[in-house]
mmCIF file of C-alpha atoms in Angstrom:
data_model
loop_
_atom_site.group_PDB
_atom_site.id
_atom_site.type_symbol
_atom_site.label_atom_id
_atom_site.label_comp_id
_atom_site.label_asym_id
_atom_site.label_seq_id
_atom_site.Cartn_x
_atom_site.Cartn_y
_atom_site.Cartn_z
ATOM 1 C CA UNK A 1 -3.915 -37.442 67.594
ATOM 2 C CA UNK A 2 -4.867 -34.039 69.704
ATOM 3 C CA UNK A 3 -8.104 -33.162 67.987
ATOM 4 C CA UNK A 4 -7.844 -29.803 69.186
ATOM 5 C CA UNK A 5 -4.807 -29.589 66.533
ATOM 6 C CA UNK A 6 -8.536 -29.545 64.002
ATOM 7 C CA UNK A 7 -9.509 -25.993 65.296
ATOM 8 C CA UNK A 8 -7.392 -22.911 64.081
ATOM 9 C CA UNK A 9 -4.870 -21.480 66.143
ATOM 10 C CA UNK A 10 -6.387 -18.119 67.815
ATOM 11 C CA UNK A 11 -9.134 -20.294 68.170
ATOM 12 C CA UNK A 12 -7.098 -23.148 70.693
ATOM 13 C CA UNK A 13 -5.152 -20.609 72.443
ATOM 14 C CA UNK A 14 -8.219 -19.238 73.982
ATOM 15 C CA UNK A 15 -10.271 -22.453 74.033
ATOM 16 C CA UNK A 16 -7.665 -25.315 73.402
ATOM 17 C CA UNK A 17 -6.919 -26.403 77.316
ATOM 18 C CA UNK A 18 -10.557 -26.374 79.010
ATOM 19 C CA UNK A 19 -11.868 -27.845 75.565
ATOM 20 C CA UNK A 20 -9.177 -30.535 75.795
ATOM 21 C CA UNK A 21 -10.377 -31.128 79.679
ATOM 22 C CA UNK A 22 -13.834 -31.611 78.194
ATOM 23 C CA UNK A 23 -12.636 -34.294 75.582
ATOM 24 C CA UNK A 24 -10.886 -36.145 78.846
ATOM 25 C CA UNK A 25 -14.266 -36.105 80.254
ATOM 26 C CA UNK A 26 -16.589 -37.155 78.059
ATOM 27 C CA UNK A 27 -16.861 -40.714 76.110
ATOM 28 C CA UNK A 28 -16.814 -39.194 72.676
ATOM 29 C CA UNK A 29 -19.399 -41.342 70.710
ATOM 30 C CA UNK A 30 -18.939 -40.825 66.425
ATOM 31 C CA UNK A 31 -21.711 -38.580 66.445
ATOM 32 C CA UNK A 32 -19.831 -36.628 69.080
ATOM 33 C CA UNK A 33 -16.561 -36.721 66.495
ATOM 34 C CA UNK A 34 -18.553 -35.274 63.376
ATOM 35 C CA UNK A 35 -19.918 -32.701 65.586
ATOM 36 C CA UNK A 36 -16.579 -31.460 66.624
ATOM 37 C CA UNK A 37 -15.373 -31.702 63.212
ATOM 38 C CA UNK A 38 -17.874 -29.533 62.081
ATOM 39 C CA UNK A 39 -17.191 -27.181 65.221
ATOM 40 C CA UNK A 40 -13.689 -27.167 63.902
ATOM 41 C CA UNK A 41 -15.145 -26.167 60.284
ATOM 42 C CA UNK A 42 -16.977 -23.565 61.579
ATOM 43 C CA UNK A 43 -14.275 -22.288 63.544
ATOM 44 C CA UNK A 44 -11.947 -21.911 60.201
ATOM 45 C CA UNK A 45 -14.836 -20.469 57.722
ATOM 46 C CA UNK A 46 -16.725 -18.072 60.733
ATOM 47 C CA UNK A 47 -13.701 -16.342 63.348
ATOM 48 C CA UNK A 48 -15.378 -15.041 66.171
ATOM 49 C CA UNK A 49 -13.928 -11.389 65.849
ATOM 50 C CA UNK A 50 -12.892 -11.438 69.664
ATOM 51 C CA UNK A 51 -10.365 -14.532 68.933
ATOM 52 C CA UNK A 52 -8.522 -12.110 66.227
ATOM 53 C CA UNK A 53 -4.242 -12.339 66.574
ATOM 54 C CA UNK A 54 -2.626 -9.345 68.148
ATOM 55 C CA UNK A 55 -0.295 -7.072 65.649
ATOM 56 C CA UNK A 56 2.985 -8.992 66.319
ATOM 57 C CA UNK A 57 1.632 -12.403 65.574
ATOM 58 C CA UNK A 58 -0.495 -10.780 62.816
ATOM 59 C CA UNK A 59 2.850 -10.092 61.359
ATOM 60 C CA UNK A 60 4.334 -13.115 62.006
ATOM 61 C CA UNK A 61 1.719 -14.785 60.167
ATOM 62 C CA UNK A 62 1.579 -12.241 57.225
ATOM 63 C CA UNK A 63 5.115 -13.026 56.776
ATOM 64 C CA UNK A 64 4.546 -17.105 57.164
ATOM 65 C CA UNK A 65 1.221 -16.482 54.880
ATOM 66 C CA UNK A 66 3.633 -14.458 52.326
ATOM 67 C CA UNK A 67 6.364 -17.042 52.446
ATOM 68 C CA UNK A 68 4.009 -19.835 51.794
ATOM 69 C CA UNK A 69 2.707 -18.430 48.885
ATOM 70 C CA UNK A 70 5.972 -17.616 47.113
ATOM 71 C CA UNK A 71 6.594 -21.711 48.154
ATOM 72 C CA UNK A 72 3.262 -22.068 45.656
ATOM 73 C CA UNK A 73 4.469 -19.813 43.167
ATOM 74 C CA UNK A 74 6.950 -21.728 42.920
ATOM 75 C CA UNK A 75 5.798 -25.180 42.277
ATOM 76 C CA UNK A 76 4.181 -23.092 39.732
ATOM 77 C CA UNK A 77 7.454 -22.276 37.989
ATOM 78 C CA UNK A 78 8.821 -25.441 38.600
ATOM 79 C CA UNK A 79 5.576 -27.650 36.877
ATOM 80 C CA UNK A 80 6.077 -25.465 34.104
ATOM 81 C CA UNK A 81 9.676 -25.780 33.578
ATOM 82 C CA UNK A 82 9.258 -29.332 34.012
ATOM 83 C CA UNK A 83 6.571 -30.162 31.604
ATOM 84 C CA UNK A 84 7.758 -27.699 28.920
ATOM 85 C CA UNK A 85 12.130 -28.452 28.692
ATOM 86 C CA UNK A 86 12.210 -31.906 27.455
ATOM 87 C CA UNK A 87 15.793 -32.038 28.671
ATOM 88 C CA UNK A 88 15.026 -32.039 32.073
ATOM 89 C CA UNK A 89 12.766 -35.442 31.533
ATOM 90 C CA UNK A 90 15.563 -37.609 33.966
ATOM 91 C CA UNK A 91 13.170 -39.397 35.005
ATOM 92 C CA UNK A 92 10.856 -42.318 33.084
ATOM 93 C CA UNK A 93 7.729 -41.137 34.218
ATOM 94 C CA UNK A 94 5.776 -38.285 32.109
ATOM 95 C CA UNK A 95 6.969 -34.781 33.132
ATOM 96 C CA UNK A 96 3.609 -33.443 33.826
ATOM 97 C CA UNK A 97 2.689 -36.425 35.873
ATOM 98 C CA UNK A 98 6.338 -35.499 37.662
ATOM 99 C CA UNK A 99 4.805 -31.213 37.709
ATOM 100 C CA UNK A 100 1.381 -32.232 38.764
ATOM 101 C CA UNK A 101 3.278 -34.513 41.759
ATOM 102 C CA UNK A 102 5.186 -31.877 42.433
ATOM 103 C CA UNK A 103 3.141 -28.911 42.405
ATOM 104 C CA UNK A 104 0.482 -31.341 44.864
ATOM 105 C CA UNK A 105 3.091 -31.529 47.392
ATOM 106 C CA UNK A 106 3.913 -27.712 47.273
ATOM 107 C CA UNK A 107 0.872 -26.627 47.640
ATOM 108 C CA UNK A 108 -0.701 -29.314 50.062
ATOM 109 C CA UNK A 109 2.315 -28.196 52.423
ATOM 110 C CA UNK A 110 1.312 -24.546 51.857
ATOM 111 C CA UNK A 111 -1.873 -25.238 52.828
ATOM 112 C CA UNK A 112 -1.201 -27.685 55.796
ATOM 113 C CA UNK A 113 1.242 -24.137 56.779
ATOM 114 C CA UNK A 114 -1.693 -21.574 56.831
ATOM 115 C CA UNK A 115 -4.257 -24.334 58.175
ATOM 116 C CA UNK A 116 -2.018 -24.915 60.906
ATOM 117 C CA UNK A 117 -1.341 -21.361 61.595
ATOM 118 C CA UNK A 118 -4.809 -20.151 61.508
ATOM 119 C CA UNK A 119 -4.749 -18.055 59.036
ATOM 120 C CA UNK A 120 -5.784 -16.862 55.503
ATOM 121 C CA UNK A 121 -8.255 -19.309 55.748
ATOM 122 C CA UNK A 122 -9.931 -18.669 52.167
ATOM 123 C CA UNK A 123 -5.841 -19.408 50.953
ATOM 124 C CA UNK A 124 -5.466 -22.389 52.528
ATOM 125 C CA UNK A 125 -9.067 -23.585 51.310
ATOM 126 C CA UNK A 126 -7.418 -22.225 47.603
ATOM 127 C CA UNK A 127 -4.074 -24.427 48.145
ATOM 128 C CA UNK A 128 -5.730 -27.572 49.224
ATOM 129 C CA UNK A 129 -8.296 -27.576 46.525
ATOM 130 C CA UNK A 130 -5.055 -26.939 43.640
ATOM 131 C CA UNK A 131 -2.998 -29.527 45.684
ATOM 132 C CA UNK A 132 -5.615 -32.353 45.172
ATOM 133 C CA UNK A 133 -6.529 -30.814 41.548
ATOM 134 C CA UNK A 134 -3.120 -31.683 40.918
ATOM 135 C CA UNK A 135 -2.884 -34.951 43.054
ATOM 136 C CA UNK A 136 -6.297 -35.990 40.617
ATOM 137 C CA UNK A 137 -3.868 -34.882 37.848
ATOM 138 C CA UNK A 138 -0.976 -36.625 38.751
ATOM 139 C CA UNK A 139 -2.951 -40.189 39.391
ATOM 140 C CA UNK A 140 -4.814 -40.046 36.139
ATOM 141 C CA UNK A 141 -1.727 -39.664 34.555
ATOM 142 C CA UNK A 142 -0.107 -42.140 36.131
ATOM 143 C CA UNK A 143 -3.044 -44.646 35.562
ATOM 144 C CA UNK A 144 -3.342 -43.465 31.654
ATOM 145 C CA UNK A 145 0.560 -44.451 31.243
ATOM 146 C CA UNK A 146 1.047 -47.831 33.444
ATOM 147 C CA UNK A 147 0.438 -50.071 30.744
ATOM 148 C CA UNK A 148 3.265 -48.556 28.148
ATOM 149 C CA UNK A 149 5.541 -48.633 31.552
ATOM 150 C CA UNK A 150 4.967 -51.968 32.574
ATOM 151 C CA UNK A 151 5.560 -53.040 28.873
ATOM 152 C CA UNK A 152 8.577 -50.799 28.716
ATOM 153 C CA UNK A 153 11.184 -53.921 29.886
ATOM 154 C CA UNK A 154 9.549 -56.208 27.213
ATOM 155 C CA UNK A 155 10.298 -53.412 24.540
ATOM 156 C CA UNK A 156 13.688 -53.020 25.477
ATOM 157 C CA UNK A 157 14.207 -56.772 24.766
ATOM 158 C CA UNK A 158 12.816 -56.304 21.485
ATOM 159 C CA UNK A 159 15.603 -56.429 19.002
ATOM 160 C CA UNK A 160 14.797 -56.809 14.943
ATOM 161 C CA UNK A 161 15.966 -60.784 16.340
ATOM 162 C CA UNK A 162 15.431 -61.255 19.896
ATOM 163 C CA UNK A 163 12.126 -62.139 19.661
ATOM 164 C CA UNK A 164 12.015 -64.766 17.715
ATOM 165 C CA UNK A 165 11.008 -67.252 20.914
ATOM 166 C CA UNK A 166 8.249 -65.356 21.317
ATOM 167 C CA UNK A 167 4.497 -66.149 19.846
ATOM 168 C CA UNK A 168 4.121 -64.056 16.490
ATOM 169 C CA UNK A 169 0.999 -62.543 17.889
ATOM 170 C CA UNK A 170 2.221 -61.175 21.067
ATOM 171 C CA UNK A 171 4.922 -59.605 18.943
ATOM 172 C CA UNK A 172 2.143 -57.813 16.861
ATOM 173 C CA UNK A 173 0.756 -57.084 19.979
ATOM 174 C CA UNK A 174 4.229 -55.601 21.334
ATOM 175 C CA UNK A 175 5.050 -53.784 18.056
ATOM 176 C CA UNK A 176 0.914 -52.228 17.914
ATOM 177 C CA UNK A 177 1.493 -50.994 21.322
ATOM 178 C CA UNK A 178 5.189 -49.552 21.076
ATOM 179 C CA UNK A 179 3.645 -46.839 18.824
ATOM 180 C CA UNK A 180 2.141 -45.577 22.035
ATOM 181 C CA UNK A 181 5.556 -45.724 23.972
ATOM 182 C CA UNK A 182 7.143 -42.443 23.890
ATOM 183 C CA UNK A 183 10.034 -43.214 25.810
ATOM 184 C CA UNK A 184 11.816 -46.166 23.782
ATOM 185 C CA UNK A 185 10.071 -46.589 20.085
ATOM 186 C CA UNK A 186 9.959 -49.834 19.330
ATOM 187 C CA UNK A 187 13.426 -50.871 16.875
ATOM 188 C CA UNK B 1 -42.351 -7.799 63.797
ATOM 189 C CA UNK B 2 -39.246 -6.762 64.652
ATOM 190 C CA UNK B 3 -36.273 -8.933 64.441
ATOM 191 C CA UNK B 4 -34.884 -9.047 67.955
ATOM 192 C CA UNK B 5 -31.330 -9.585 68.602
ATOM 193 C CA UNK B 6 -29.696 -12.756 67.305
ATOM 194 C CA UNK B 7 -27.082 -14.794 68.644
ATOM 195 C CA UNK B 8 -24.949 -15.375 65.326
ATOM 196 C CA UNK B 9 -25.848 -18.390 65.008
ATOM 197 C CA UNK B 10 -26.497 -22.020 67.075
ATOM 198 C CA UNK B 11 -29.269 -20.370 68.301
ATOM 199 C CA UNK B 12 -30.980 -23.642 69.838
ATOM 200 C CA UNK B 13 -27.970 -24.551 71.587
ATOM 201 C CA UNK B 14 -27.176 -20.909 72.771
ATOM 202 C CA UNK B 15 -30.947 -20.444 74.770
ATOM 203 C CA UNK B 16 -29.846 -23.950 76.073
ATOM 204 C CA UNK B 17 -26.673 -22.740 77.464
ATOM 205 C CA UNK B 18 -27.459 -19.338 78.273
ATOM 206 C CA UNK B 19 -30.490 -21.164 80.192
ATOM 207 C CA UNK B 20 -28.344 -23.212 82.354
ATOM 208 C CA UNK B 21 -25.481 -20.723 83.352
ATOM 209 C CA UNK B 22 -29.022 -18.622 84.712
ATOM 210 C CA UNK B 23 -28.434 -20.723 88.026
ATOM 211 C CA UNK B 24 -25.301 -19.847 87.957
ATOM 212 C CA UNK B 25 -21.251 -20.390 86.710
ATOM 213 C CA UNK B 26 -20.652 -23.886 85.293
ATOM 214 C CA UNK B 27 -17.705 -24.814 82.521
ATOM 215 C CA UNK B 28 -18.311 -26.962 79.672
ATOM 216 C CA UNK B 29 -19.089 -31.051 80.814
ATOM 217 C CA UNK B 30 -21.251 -29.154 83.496
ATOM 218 C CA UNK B 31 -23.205 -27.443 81.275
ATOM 219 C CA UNK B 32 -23.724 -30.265 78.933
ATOM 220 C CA UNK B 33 -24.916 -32.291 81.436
ATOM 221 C CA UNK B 34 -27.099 -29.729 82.892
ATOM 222 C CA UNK B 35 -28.925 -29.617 79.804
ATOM 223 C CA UNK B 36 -28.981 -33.251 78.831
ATOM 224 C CA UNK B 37 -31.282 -32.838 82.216
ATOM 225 C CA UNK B 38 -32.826 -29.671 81.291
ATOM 226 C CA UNK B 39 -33.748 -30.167 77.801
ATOM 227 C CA UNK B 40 -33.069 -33.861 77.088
ATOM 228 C CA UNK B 41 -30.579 -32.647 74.263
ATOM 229 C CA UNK B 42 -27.217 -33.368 74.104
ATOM 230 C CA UNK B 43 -24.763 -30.964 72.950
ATOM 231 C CA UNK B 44 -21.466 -32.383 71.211
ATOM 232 C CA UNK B 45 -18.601 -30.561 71.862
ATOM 233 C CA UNK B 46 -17.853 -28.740 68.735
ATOM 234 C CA UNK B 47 -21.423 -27.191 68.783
ATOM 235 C CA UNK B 48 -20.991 -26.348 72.452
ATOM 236 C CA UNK B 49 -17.762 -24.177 72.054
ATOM 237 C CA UNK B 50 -19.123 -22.917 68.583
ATOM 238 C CA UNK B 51 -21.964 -21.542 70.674
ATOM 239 C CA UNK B 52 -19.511 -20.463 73.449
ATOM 240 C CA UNK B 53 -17.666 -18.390 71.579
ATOM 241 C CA UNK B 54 -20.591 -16.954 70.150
ATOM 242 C CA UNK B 55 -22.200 -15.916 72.958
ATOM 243 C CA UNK B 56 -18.758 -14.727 74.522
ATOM 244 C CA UNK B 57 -17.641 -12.503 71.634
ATOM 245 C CA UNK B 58 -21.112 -10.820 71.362
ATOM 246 C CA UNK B 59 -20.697 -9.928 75.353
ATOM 247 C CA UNK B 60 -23.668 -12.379 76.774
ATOM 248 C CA UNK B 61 -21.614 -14.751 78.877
ATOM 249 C CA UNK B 62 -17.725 -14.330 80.182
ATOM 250 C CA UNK B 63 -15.327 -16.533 81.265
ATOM 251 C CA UNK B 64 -13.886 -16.895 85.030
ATOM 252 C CA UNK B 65 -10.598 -17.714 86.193
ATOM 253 C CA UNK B 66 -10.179 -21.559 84.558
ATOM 254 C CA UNK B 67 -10.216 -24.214 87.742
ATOM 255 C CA UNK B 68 -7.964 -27.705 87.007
ATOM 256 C CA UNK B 69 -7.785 -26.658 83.139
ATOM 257 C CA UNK B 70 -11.893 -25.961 83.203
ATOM 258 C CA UNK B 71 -13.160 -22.483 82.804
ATOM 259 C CA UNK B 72 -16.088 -21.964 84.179
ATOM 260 C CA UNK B 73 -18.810 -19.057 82.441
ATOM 261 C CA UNK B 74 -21.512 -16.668 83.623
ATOM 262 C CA UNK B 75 -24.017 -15.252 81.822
ATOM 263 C CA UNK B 76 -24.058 -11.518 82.046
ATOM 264 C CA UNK B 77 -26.767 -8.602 82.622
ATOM 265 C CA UNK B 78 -26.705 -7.945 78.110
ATOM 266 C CA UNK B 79 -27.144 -12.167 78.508
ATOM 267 C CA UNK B 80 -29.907 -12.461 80.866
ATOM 268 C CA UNK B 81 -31.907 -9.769 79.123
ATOM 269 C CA UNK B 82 -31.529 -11.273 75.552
ATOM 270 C CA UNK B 83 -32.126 -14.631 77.085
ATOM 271 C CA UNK B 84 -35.400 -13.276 79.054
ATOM 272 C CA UNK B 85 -36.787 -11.530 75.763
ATOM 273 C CA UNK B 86 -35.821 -15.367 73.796
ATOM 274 C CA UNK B 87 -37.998 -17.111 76.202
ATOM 275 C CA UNK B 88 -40.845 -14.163 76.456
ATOM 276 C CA UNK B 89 -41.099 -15.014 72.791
ATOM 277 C CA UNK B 90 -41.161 -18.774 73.125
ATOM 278 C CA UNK B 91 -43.443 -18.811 75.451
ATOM 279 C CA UNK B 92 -45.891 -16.823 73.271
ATOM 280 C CA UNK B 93 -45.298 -18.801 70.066
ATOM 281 C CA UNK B 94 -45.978 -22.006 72.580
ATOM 282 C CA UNK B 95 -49.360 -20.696 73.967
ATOM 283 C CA UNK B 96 -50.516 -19.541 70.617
ATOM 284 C CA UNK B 97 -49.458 -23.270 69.106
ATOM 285 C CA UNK B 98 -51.114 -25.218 71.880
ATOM 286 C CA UNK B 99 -54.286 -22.681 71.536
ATOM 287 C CA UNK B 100 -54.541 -23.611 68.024
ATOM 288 C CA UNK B 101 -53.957 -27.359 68.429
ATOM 289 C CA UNK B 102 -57.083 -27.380 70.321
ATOM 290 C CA UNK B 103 -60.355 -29.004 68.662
ATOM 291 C CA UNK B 104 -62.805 -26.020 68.006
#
């Protein structure tokens, strides 16, 4: 991995080759590491004014910056649309364990975008902290609902008689917990 | 008092640096080891180019033509002043400390 890649753009065009010399140079110890990820922190939340883009790449990025946040608005839409039209559930996971999935991945990308580019920073500090609200989101969810998942196959073999072979108080057990299964009630 | 000028932060490492490019040029591994000597400090790299860039975008050090991918730096007149003033002021809170350290 180029560590360089840490720092923001404006910032390694200038810098980036004599500061990669310096890396060849030196036996980096892991103090030596946290101290260049914090010089790589800095370099994001403070922009030394005299690193600022020129007005054609300031456009460029404007327009990247723009694009990447109609991308967000759109995982947005889409989270919405997916928790909210039951229709759309294809899928046997929860929808908004599928939206909060989704919208992480939109909006970690958006922010990997502007992070990359060097620019926007306070954005790309906003989309990373939504995309691992929503990550959070999505594994809760995922963690809350395993257990009716993994007993969905057993439920499905549940007929008013094919269970007889089994124990009469895992069936209990089966029929208690089938209450809680949204996607197949119990028969 | 009045403030003097500051240095936007990383002021520590900033005297350091400004201190050793007052012998003259040096890029980055030079001037960390020059202070490892100088000072017994060793700057990592992210605080050295934090600093760097500091002290280049407020005008007290500017970069040379880069030689085998290192750029060497040299402190300028607005550098050598703020760095002579830094040190002036050191070197009074230093006599005044060691004055008062002294039994009575």
């Amino acid at each position: 991995m180029r560590l360089v890649a840490l720092f923001p753009r404006s910032w390694r065009r200038r810098y980036g080759e004599e500061f990669e010399r310096l890396l060849e140079e030196t036996e980096l110890s892991p103090g030596d590491l946290l101290d260049l990820v914090r010089g790589a922190w800095d370099a994001h939340i403070r922009p030394q004014p005299h690193l600022s883009l020129g007005g054609d790449e300031m456009a460029m990025s404007l327009t990247r910056g723009l694009w990447s946040a109609a991308a967000a608005l759109a995982a947005l839409v889409l989270m919405v649309v997916l928790v909210n039209v039951p229709s759309l559930w294809t899928l046997s996971l929860d929808p908004t364990i599928i939206g909060s999935a989704v919208a992480a991945a939109i909006f970690g990308a958006a922010a990997g975008a502007l992070w990359w580019w060097g620019w926007l920073q306070p954005l790309w500090v906003l989309f990373a902290l939504l995309a691992v609200r929503n990550l959070e989101l999505a594994l809760v969810g995922l963690l809350v609902t395993l257990p009716d998942r993994a007993l969905a196959p057993l439920y499905r073999n549940l007929g008013p008689t094919g269970y007889g072979w089994l124990p009469p108080t895992l069936v209990e057990v089966a029929r208690r917990d089938c209450a809680r299964c949204r996607s197949r009630p119990f028969p | 008092m009045p403030r003097s000028p500051d240095f936007g932060g990383f002021t520590e490492p900033a005297i350091l640096i400004l201190t050793s490019l007052a012998r003259g040029p040096a890029h980055g591994y030079a001037i960390v080891r020059d202070v490892e000597e100088l000072a017994g400090v060793h700057l990592g790299p992210g605080t050295l180019y934090a600093a760097i860039s500091r002290l280049e975008g407020r005008g007290l050090i500017e970069a040379l033509e880069p030689q085998d991918r290192r750029r060497p730096y040299r402190i300028t007149g607005a550098g050598e002043e703020l760095l002579r003033a830094r040190l002036r002021t050191l070197e009074r809170v230093a006599q005044v400390g060691l004055d008062r350290l002294e039994p009575t």
